[in-house]
Tab-separated table of C-alpha atoms (C1' of nucleotides) in Angstrom:
chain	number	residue	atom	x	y	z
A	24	UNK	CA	8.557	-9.968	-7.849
A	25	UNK	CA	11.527	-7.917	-9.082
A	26	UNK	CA	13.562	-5.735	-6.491
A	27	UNK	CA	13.548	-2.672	-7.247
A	28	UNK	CA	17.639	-2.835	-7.328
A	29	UNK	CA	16.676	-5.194	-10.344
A	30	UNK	CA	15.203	-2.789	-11.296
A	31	UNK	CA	16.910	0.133	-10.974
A	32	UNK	CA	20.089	-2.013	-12.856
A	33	UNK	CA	17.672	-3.010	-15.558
A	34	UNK	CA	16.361	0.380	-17.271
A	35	UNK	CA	19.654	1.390	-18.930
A	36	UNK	CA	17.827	1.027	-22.308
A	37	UNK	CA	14.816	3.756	-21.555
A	38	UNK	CA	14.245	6.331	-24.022
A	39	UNK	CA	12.694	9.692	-23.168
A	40	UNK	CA	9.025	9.164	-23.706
A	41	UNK	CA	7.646	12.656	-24.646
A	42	UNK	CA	4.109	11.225	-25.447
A	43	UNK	CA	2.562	8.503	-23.656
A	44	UNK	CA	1.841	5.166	-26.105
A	45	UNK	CA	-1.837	6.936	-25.852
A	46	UNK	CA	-0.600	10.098	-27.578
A	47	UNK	CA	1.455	7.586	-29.661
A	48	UNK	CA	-1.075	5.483	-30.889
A	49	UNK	CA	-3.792	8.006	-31.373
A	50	UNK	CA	-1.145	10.034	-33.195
A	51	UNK	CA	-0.550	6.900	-35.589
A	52	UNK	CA	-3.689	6.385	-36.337
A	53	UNK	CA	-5.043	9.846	-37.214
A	54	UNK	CA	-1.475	10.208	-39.613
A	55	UNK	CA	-2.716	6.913	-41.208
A	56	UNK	CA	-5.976	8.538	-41.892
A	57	UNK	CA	-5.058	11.564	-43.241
A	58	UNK	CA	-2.156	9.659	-45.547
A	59	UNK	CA	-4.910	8.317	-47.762
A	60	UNK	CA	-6.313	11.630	-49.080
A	61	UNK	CA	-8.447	10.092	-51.480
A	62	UNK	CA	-11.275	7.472	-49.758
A	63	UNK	CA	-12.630	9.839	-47.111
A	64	UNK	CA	-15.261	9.125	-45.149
A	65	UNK	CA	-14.719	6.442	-42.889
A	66	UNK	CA	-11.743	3.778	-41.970
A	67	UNK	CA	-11.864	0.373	-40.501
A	68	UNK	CA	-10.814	0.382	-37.105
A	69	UNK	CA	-9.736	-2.940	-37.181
A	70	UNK	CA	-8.011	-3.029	-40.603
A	71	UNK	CA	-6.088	0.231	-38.921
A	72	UNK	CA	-5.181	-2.087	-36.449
A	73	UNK	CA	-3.694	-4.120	-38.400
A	74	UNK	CA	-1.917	-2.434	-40.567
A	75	UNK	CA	-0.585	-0.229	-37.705
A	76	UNK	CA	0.279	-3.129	-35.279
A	77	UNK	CA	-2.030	-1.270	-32.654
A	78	UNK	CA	-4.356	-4.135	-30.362
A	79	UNK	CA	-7.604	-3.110	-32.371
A	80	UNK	CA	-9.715	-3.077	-28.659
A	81	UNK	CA	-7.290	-0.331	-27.508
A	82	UNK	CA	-7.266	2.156	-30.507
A	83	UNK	CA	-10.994	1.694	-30.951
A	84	UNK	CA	-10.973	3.329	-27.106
A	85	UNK	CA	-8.154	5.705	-28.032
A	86	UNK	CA	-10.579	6.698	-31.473
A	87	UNK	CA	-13.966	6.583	-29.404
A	88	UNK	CA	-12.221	9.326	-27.001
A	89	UNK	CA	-11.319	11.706	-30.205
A	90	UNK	CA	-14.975	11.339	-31.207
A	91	UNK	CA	-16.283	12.614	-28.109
A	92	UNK	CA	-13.903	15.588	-27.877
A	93	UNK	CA	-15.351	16.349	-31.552
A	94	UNK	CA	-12.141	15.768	-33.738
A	95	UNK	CA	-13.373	12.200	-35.575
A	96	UNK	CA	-17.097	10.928	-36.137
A	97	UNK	CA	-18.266	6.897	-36.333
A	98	UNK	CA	-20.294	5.217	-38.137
A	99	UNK	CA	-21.437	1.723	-37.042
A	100	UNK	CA	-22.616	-1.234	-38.551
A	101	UNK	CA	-21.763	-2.762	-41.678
A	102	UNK	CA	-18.852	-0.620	-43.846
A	103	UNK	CA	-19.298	1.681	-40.482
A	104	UNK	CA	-16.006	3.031	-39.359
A	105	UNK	CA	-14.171	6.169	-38.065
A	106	UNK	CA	-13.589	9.548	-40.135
A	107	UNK	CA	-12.623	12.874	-39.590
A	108	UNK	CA	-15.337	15.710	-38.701
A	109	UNK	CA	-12.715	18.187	-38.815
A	110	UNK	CA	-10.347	17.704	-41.979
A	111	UNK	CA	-7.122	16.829	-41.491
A	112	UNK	CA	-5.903	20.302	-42.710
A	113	UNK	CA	-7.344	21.895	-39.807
A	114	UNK	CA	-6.099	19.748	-36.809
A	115	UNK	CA	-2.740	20.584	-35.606
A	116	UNK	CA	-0.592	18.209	-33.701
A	117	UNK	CA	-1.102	20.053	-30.712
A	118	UNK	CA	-5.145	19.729	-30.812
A	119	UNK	CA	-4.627	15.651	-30.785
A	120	UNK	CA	-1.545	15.882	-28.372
A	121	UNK	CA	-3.581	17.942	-25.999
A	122	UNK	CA	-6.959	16.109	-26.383
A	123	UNK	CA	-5.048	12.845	-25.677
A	124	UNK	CA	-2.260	14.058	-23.273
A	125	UNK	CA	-4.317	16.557	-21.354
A	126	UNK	CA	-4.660	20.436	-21.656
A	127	UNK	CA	-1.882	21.405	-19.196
A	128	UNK	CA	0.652	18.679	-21.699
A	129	UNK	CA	2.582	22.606	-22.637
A	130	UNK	CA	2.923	23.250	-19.135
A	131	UNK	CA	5.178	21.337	-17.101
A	132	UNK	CA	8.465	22.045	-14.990
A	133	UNK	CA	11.605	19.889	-17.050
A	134	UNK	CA	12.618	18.706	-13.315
A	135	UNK	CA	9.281	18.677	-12.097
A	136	UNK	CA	10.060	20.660	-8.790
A	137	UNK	CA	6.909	21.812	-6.651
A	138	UNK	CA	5.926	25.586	-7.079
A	139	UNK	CA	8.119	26.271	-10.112
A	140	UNK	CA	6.638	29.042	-12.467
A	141	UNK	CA	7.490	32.673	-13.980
A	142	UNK	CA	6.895	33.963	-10.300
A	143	UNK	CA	9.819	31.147	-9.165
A	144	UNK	CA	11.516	30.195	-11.855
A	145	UNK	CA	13.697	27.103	-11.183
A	146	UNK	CA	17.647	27.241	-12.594
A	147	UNK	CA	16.135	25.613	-16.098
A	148	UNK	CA	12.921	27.583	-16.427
A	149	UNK	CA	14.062	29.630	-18.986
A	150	UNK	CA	16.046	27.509	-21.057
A	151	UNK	CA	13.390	24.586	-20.678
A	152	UNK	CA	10.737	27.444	-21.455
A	153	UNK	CA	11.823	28.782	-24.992
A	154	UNK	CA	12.638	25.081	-25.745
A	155	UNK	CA	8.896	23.800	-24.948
A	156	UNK	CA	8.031	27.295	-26.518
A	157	UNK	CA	9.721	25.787	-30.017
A	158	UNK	CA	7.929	22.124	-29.264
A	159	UNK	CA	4.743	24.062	-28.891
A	160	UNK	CA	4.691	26.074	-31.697
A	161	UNK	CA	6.051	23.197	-34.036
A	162	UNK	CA	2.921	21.104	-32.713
A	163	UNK	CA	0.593	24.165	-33.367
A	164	UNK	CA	1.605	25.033	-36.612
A	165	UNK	CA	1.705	21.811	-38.314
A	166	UNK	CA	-1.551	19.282	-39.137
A	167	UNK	CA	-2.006	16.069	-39.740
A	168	UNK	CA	-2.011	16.854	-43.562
A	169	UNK	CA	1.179	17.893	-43.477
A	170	UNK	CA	2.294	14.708	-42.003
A	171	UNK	CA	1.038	12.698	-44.711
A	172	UNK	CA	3.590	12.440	-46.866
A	173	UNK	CA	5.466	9.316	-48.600
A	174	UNK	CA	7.963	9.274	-46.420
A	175	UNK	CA	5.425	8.511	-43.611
A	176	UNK	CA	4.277	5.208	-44.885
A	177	UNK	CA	7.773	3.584	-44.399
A	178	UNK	CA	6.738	3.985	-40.294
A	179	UNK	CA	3.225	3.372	-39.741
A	180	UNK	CA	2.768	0.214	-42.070
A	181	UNK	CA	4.879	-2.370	-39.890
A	182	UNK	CA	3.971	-5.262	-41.776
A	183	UNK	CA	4.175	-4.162	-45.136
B	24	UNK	CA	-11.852	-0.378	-11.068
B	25	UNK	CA	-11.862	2.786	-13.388
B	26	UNK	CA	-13.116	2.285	-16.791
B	27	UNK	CA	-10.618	3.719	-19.373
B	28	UNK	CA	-13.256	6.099	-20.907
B	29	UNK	CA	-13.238	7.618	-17.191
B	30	UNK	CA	-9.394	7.540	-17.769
B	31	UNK	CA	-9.583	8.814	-21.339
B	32	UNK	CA	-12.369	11.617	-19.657
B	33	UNK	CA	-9.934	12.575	-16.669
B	34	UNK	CA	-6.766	13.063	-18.350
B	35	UNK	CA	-7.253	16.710	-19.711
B	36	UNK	CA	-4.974	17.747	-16.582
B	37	UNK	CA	-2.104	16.062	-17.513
B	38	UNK	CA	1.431	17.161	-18.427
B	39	UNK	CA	4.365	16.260	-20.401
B	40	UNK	CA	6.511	14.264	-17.937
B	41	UNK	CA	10.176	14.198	-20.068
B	42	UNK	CA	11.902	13.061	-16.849
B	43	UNK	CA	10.118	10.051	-14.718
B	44	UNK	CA	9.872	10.136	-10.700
B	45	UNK	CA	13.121	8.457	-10.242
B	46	UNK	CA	15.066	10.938	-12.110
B	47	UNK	CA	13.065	13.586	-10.565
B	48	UNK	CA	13.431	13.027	-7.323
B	49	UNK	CA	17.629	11.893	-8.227
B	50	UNK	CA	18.070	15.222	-9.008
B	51	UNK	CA	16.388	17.164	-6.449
B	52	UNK	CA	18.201	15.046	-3.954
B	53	UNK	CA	21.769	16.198	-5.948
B	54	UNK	CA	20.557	19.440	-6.134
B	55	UNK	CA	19.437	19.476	-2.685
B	56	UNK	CA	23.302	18.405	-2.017
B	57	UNK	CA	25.120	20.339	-4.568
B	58	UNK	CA	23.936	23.547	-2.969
B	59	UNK	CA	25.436	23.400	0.463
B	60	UNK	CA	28.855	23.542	-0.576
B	61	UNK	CA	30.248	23.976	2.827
B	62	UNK	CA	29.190	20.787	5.029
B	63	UNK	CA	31.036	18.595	2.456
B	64	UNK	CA	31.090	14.991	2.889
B	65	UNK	CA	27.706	13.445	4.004
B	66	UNK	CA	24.069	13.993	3.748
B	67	UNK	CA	21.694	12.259	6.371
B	68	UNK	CA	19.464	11.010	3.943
B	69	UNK	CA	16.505	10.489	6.319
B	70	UNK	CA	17.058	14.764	6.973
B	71	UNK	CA	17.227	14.987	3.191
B	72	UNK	CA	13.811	12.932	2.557
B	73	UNK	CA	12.298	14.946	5.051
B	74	UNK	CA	12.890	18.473	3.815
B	75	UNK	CA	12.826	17.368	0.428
B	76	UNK	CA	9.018	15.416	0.837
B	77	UNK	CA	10.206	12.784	-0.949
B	78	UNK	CA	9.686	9.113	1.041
B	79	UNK	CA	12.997	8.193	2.809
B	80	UNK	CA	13.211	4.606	1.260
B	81	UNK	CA	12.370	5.441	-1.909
B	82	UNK	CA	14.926	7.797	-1.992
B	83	UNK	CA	17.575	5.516	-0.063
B	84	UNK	CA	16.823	3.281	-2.886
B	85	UNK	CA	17.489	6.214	-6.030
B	86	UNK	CA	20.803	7.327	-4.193
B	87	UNK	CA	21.932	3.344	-3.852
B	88	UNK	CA	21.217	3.133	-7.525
B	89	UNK	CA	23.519	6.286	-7.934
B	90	UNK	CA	26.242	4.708	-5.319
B	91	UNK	CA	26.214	1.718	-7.476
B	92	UNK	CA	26.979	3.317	-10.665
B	93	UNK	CA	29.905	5.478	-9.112
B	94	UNK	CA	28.183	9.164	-8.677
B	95	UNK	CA	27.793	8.771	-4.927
B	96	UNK	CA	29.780	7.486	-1.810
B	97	UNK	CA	28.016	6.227	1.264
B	98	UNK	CA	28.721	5.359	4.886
B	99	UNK	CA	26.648	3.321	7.025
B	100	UNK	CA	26.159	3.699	10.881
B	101	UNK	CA	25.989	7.164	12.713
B	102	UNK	CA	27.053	10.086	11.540
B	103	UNK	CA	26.766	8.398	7.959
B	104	UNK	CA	25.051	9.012	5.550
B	105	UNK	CA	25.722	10.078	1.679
B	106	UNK	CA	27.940	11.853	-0.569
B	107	UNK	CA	29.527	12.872	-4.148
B	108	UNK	CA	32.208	10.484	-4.767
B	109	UNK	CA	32.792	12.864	-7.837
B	110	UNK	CA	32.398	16.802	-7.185
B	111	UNK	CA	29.399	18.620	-8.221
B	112	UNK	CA	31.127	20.642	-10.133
B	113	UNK	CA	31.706	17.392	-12.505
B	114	UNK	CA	28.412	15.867	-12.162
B	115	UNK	CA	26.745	16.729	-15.498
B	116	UNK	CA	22.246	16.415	-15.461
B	117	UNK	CA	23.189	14.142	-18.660
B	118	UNK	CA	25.279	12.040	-16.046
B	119	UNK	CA	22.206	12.008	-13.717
B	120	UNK	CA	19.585	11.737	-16.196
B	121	UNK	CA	21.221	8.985	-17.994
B	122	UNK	CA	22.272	6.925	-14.658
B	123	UNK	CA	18.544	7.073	-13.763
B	124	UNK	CA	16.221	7.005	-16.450
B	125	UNK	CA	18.865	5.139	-19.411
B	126	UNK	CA	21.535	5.544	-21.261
B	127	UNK	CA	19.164	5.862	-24.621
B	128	UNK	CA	17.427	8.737	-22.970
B	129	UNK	CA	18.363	11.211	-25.641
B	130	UNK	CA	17.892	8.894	-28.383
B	131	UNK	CA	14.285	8.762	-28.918
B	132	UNK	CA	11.896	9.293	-31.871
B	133	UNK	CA	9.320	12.407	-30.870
B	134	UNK	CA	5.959	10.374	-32.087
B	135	UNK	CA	7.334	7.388	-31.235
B	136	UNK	CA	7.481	5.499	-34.571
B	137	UNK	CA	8.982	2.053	-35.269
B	138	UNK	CA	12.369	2.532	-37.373
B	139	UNK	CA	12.382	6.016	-37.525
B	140	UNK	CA	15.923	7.150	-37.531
B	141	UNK	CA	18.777	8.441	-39.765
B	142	UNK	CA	17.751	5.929	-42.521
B	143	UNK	CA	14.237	6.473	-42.261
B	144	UNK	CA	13.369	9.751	-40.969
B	145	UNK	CA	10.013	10.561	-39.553
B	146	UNK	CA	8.493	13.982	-40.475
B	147	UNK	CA	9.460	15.126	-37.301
B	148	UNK	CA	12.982	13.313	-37.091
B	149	UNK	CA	14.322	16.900	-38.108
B	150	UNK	CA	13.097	19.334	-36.433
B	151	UNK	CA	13.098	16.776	-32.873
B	152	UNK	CA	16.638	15.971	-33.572
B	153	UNK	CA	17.708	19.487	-33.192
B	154	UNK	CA	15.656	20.251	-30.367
B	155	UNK	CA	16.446	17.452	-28.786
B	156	UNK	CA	20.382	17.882	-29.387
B	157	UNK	CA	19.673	21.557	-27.664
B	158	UNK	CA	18.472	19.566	-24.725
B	159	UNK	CA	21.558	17.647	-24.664
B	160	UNK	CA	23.850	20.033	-24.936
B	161	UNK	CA	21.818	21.742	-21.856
B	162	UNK	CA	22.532	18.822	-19.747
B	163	UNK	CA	26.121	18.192	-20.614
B	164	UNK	CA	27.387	21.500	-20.066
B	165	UNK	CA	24.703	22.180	-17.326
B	166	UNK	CA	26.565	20.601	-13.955
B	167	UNK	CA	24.962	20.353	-10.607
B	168	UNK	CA	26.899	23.009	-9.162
B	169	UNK	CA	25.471	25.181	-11.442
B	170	UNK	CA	22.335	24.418	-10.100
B	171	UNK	CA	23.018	25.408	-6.404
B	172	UNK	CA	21.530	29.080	-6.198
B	173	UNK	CA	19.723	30.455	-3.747
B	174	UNK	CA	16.907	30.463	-6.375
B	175	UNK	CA	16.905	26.608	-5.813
B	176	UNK	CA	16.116	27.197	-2.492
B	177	UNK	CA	12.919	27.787	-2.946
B	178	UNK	CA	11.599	24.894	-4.789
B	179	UNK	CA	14.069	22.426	-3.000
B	180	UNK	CA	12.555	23.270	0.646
B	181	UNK	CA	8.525	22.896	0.233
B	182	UNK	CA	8.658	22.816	4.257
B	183	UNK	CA	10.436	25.872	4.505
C	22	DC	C1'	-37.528	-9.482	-39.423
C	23	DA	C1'	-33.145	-12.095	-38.846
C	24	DT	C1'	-28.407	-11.840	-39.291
C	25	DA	C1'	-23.962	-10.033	-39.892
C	26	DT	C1'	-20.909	-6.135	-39.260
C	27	DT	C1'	-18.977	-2.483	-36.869
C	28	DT	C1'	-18.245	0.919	-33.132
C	29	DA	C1'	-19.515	2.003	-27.910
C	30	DA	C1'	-19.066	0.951	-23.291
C	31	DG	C1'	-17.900	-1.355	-19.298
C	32	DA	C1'	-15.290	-4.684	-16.787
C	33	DT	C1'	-11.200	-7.158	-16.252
C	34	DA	C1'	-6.256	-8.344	-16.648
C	35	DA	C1'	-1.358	-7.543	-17.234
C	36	DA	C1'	2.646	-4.722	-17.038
C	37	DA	C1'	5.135	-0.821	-15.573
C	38	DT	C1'	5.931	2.566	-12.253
C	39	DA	C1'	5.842	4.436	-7.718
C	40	DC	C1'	6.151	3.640	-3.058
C	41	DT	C1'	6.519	0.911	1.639
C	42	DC	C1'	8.072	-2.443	4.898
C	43	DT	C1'	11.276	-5.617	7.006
C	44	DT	C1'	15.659	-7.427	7.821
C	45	DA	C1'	20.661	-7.333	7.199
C	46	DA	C1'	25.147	-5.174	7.308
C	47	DA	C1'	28.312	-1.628	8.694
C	48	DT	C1'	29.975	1.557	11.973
C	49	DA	C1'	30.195	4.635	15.958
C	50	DT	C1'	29.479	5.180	20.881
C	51	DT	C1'	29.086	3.583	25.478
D	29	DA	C1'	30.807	-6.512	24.149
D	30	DA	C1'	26.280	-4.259	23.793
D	31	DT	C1'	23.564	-0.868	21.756
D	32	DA	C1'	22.115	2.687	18.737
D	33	DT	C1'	22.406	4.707	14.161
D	34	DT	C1'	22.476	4.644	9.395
D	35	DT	C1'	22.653	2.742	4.659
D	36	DA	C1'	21.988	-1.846	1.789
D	37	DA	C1'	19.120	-5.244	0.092
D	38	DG	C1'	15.206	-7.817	-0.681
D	39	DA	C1'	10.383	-8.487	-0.629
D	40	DG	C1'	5.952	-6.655	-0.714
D	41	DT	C1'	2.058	-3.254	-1.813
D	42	DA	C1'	-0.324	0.408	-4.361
D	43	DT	C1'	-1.187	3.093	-8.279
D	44	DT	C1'	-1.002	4.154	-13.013
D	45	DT	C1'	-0.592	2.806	-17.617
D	46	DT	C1'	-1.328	-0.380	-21.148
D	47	DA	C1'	-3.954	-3.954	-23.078
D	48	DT	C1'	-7.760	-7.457	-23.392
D	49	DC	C1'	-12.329	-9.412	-23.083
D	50	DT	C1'	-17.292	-9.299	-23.098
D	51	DT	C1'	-21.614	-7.373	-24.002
D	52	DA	C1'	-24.481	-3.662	-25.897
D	53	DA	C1'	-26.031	-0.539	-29.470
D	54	DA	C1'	-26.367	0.923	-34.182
D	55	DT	C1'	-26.813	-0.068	-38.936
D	56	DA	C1'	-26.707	-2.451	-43.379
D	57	DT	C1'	-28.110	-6.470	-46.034
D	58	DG	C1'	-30.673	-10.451	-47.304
DNA sequence: CATATTTAAGATAAAATACTCTTAAATATT
DNA sequence: AATATTTAAGAGTATTTTATCTTAAATATG
């Protein structure tokens, strides 16, 4: 097993990961739907997959979880797929962020100290605050549709 | 083991973590320092994992990280212990930050998209970049010593 | 009705992260 | 010199996250 030395050494590469490959994927996927404006109903999950470079057993969980919180509806069997319930002019960033991420995802502590909040605000609460404010808002105010643009299909088809 | 619908289901509690364990509990510990200016040289760590609730070799192990890359000085045997090779005053959060969690850690892409950058900007590569540059800033001109108010007290000290 | 297709669901596995334990090395004190 | 104290280093464990595998359920098609 690696020390934890190792380790420690070895991460000197590590981005900040806002969203967790969950939010990522999910994210992805639900941008790849809403890019093709025109065939509506429903998309393969696997195809997706592929396309998307996503393992086609782990989206199809990440999907199955945005159909139960009511933001995509399946259809099995034969030409059966996923689709939106809500169109994709209606879901925000935030709404898939949150239902993948959690509720609280807006409401963290940038140095994650114990008991911080407006009643104890730690030394970056208000800067951090009006910054998450800005994240929050940008994630509230713009929907998938808006994402699906040209310049999107450059990022979410790897192999093409 | 727990099914990953159960971990899809119990997530909605979550939050955004920008800054993992390690670098949390770095900086609390440098914080923790930084903030009693007088007693200068060197911080019993075991005192320091105590007060601060953080496990004493786990945290032996984040400040030996920091040792090795220059930030700290330590001294074995009694009366040792550990402290800023570098004053607080000079110790930047980007410094910490970056010696814990990566030297990348401000150069990530907010959704997380392959080959987003510059070249090939993401719909979000905009309006993240900026935000993100904010951040940035924050921590480079944001030193440790500026952290050491009597405000920090108070999130520092969960025993007190 | 039989079969093929496709998502749902549950269990399992692998990898990353978080944390613990044991021993070694350095240093002060007696 | 012997002992106690304290960090260093390595190995080990636990938990969480990420990913895979298998079987079940639903539905279309022949």
């Amino acid at each position: 097993m690696e020390s934890l030395v190792m380790y420690l050494c070895r991460q000197n590469t590590l981005k900040m990961r806002v969203i967790s490959r969950l939010g990522e994927y999910g994210l992805r996927a639900l941008m790849y739907m809403a890019a093709q404006k025109n065939e509506s109903t429903y998309f393969n999950i696997r195809l997706m997959s592929q396309e998307l470079d996503i393992s086609f057993h782990f989206l199809t969980k990440i999907l199955q979880g945005l159909t139960q919180r009511g933001l995509l509806q399946s259809y099995r069997g034969p030409h059966g797929g996923i689709g939106f319930l809500v169109p994709p002019e209606q879901i925000t960033l935030a709404t898939v962020v949150k239902a993948l991420e959690g509720e609280d995802f807006f409401h963290n502590c940038l140095l994650g100290l114990p008991g911080c909040g407006e009643r104890q605000p730690c030394p970056m609460h208000v800067f951090w605050a009006e910054l998450r404010e800005r994240l929050r808002t940008e994630f509230e105010t713009t929907t998938l549709a808006d994402l699906g643009t040209q310049t999107l299909e450059q990022h979410l088809r790897l192999k093409a």
